[in-house]
Short mmCIF file of C-alpha atoms and ligand atoms in Angstrom, two decimals:
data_model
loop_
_atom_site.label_atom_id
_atom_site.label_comp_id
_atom_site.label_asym_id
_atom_site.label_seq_id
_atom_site.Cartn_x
_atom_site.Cartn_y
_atom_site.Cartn_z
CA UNK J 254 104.05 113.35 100.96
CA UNK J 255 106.10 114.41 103.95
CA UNK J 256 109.55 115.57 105.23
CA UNK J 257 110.15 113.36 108.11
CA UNK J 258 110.82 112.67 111.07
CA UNK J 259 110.55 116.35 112.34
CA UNK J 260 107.62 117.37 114.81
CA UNK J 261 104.37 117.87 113.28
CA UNK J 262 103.33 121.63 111.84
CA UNK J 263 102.71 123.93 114.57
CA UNK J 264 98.97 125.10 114.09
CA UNK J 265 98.77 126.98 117.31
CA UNK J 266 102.03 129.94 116.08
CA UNK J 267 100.45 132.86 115.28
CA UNK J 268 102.52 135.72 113.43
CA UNK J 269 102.58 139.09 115.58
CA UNK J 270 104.06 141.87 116.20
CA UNK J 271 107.03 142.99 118.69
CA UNK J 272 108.97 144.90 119.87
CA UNK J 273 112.55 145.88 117.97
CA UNK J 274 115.55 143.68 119.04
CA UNK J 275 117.46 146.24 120.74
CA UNK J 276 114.63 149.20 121.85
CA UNK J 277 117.47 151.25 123.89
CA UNK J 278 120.34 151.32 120.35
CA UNK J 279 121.61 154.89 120.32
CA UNK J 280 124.05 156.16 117.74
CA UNK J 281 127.64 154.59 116.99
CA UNK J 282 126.76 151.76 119.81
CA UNK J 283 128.54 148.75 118.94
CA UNK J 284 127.17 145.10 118.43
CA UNK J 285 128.55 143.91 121.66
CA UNK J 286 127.09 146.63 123.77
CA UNK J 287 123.41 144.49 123.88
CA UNK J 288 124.48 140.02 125.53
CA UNK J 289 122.67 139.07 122.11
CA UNK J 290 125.13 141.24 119.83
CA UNK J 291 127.86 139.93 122.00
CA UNK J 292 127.01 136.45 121.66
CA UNK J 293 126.77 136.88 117.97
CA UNK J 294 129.70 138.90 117.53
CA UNK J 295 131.57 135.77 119.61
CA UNK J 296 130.73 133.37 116.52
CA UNK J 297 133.92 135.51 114.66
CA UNK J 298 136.24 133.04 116.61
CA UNK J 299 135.48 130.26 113.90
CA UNK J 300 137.01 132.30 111.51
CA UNK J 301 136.30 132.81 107.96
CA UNK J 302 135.66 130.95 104.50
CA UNK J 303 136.39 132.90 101.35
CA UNK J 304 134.99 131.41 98.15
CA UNK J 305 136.51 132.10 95.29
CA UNK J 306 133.58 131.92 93.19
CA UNK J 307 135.94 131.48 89.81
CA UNK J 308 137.31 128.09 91.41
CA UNK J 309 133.92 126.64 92.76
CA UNK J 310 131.91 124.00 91.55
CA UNK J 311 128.54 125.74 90.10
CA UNK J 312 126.35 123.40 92.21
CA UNK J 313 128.52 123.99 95.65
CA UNK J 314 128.02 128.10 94.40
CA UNK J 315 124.09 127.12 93.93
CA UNK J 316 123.67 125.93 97.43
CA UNK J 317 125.33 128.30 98.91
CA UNK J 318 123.59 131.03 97.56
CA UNK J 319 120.41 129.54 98.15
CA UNK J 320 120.92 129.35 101.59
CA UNK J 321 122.56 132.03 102.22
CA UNK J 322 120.31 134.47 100.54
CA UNK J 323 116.94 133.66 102.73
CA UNK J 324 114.36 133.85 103.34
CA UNK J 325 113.22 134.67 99.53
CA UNK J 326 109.37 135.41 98.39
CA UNK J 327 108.01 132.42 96.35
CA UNK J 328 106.55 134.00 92.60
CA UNK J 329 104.37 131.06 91.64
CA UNK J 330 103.96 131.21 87.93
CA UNK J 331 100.91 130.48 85.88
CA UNK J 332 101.76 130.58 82.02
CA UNK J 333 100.52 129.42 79.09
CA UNK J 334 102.42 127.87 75.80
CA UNK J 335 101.55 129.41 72.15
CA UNK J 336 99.26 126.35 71.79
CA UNK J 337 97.39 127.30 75.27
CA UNK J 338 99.04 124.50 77.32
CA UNK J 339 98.44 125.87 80.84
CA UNK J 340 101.90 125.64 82.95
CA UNK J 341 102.60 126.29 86.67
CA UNK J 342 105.83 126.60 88.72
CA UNK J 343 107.31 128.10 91.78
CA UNK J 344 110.50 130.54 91.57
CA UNK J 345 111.92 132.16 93.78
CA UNK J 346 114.30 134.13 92.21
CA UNK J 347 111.71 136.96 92.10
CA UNK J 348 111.10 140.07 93.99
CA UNK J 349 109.40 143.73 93.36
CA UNK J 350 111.65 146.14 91.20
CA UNK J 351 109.85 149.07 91.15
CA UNK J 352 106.01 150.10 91.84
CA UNK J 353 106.38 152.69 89.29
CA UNK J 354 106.57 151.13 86.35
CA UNK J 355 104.86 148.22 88.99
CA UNK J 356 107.65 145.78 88.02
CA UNK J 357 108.53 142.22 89.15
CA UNK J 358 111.66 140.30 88.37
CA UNK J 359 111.54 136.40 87.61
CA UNK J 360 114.89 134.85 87.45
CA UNK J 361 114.68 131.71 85.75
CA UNK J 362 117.84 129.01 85.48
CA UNK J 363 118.17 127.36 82.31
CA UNK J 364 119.30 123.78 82.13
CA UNK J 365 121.32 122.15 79.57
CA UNK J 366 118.15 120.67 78.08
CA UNK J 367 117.23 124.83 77.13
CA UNK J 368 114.68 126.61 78.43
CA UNK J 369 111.76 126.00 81.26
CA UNK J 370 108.44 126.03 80.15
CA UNK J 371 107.65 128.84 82.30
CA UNK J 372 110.52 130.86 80.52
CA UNK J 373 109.72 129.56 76.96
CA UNK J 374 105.83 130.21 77.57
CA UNK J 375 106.41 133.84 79.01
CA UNK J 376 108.89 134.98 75.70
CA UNK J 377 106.81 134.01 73.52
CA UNK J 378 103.51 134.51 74.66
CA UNK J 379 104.55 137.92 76.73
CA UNK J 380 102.15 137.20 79.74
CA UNK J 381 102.06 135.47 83.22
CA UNK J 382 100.75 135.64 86.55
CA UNK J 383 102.62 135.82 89.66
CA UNK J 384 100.56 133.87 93.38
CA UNK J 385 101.38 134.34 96.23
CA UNK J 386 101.73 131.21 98.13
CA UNK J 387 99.85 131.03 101.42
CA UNK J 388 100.26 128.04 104.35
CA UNK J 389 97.35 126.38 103.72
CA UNK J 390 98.59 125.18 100.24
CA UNK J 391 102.21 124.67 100.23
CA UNK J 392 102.23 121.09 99.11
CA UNK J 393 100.17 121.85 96.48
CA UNK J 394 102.33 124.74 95.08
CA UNK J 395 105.37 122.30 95.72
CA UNK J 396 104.33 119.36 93.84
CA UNK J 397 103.98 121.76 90.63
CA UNK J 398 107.98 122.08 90.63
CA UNK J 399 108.11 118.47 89.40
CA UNK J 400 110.52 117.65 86.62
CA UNK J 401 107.21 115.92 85.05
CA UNK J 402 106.81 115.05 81.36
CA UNK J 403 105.47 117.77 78.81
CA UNK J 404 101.47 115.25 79.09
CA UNK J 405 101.80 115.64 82.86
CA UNK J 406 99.52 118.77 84.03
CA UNK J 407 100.93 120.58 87.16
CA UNK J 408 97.43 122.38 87.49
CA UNK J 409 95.87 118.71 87.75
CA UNK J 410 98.24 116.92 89.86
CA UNK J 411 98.23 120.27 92.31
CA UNK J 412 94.83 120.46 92.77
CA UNK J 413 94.72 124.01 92.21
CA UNK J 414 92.19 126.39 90.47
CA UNK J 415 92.16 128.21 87.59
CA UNK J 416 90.61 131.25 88.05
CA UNK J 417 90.40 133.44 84.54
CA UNK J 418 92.76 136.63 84.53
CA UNK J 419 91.24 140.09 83.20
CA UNK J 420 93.70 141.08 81.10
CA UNK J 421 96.29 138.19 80.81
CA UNK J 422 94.93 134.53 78.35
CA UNK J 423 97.47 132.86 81.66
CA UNK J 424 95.16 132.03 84.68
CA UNK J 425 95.89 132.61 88.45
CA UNK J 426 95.49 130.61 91.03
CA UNK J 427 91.95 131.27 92.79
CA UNK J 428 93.58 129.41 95.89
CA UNK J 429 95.98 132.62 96.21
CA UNK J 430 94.98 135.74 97.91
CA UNK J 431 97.50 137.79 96.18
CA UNK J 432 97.78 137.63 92.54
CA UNK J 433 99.28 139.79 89.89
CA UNK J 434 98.50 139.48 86.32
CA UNK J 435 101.73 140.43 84.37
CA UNK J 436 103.43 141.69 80.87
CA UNK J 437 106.38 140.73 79.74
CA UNK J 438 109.03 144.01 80.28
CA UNK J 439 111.94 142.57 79.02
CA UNK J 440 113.65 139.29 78.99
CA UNK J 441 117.35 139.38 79.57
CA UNK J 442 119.11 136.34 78.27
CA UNK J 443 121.99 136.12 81.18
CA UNK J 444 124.89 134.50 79.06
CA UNK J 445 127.85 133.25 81.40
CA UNK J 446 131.01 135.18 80.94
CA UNK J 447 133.37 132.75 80.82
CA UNK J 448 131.61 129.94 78.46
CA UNK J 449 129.17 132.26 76.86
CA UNK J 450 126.73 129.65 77.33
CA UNK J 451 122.91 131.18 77.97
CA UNK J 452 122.40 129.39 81.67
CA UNK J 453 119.32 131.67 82.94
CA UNK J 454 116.49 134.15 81.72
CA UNK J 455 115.72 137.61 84.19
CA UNK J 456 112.09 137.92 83.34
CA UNK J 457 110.91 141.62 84.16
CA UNK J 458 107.32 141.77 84.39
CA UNK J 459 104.87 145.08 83.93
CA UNK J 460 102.09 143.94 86.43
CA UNK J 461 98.87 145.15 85.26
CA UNK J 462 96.32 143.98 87.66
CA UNK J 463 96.54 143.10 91.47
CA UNK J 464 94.05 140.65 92.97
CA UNK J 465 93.25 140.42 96.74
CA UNK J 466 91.27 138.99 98.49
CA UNK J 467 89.64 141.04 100.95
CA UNK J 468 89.87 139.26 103.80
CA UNK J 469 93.79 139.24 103.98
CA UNK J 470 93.77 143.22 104.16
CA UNK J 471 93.90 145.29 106.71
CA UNK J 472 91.85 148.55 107.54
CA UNK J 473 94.24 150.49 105.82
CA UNK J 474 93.75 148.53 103.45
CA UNK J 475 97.01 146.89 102.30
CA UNK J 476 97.85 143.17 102.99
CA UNK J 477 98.50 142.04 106.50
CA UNK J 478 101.32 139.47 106.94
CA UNK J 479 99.47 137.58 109.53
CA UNK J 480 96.41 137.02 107.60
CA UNK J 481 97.88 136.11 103.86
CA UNK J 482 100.66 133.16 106.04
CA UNK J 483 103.65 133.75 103.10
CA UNK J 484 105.40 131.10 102.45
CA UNK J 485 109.14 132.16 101.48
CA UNK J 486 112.08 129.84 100.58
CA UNK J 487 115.38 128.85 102.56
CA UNK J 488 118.11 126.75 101.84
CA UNK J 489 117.64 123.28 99.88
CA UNK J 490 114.30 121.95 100.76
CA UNK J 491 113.34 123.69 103.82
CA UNK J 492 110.93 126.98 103.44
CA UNK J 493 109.95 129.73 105.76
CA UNK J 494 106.81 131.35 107.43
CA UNK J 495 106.31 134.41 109.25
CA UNK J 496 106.57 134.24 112.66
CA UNK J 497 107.19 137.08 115.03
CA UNK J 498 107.63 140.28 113.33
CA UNK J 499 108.58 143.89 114.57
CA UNK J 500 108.43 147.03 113.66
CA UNK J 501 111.54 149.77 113.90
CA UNK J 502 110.98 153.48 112.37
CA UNK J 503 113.28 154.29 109.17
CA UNK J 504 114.79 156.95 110.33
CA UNK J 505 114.58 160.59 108.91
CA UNK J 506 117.36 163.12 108.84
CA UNK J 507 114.45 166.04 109.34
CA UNK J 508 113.95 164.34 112.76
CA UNK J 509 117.20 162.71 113.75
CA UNK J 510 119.49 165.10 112.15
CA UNK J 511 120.29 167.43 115.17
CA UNK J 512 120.70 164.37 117.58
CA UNK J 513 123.28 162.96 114.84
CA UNK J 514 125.38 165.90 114.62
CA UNK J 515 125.41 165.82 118.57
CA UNK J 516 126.79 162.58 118.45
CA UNK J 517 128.81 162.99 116.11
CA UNK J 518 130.95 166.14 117.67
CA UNK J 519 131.39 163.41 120.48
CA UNK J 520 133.39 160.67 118.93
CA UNK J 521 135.88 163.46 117.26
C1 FMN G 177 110.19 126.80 96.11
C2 FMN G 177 110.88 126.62 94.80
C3 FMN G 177 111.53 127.70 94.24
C4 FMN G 177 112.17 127.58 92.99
N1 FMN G 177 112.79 128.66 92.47
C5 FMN G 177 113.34 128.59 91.24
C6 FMN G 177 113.93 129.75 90.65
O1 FMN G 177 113.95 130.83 91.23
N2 FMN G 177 114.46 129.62 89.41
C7 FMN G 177 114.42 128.45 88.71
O2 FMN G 177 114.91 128.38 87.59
N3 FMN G 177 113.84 127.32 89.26
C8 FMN G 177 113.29 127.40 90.48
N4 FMN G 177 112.68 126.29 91.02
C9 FMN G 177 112.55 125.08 90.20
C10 FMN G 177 111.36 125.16 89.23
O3 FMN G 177 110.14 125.35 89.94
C11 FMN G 177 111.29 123.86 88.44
O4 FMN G 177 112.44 123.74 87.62
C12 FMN G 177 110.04 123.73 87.60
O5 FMN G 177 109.94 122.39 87.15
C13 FMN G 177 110.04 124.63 86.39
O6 FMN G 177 108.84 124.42 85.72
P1 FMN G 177 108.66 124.61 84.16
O7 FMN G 177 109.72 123.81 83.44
O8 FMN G 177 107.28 124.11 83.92
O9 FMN G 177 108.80 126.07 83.87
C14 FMN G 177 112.11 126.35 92.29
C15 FMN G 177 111.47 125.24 92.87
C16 FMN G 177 110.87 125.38 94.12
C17 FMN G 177 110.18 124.19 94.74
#
């Protein structure tokens, strides 16, 4: 199964590191002041569009969203139902919350049909896991999104592993090398406003384990981006990868503070 025609994966890109975009920025300087910021800033002469999101179609609101809200991580979901029916879906409606409490957020639309599996399985039963999706299995992550009859097994038709979870009855994948093994928080039924209709469920989940496998960490010992190849989501079909990263200090007002002010007394 392929998108085509497009030219084939590039094997040879390897993710590193950079320098910033702009290395010389000092205070206050404008966008145009660097020929990139000025060529961006020159895309303002197509003007605007405002969308009223009351008077849009919910699909046309959907895409938009989707694609303009990129790139997103990719929670791929192992659950299992109260009969121990093992299920397995991508979302990516899901990011960190907090590290303490650890906590992960799993948005989950619902359909007209009711609930996903994934959302059913995780209320009732109260656990999950969340994989990481690396490069090297994409497709078989992707296939497990299927709108597939309740007999069709996603693990099966994915070729995926079950690997058994510590604390959690839900497996995670042994293909990932970054898994968390999750309790339900809280569920938050999200009820639209103007229907009253229940049209998603914002799964919070308590992570209680963290696997990883070793060789996708760095000395320091956390995970390297270049190593663990994320896969994150774009617009309709199309996802991301990590290419060429850079790093830029967060500033600190302890350090910068002085030079601020400085600049500061300058514009008055
Ligand atoms: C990359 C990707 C990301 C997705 N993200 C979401 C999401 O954030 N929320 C959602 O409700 N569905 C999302 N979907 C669709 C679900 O994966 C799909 O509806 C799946 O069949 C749900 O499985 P389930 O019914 O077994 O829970 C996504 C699909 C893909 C391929």
């Amino acid at each position: 199964m392929s998108a085509a025609p497009l030219p084939p994966f590039n094997r040879e890109a390897k993710a590193k590191l950079t320098e910033n975009p702009n290395p010389t920025f000092k205070y206050g300087q404008k966008v145009e002041a660097t020929e990139d910021g000025e060529r961006w800033s020159e895309g303002e002469k197509a003007g605007w569009t405002v969308i009223d999101t009351s008077k849009e179609e919910a699909r046309k609101i959907y895409t938009l969203m989707i694609s303009g809200i990129v790139p997103r991580p990719i929670a791929f979901v192992s659950s299992l139902s109260e009969d121990g029916t093992a299920n397995l879906a991508p979302f990516s409606w899901f990011n960190q919350v907090t590290h303490s409490p650890p906590l992960i957020s799993v948005s989950i639309s619902q359909p007209t049909s009711g609930l996903k599996d994934t959302a059913h399985n995780i209320k009732t039963t109260k656990q999950f896991t969340v994989n990481i999706i690396s490069e090297p299995f994409i497709e078989n992550a992707n296939i497990t999104s299927l709108d597939s009859p309740a007999n069709v097994s996603e693990w099966e038709i994915s070729g995926l592993t079950k690997e058994p979870s510590i604390h959690v009855k839900a497996p995670r994948v042994k293909e990932s090398a970054f898994s968390m093994e999750c309790e339900l928080f809280q569920a938050v039924d999200i009820t639209h406003p103007d229907t009253g209709k229940q049209t998603g469920t914002l799964i919070l989940g308590l992570v209680k384990y963290i696997h990883l496998r070793n060789d996708v960490l760095n000395e320091r010992g956390t995970v390297d981006f270049a190593k663990l190849k994320p896969i994150g989501r774009l617009g309709d079909i199309s996802y991301a990868r990590v290419g060429d990263a850079f790093r830029l200090p967060r500033p600190e007002w302890a350090v910068e503070g002085e030079k601020i002010k400085e600049f500061l007394k300058t514009t008055q």
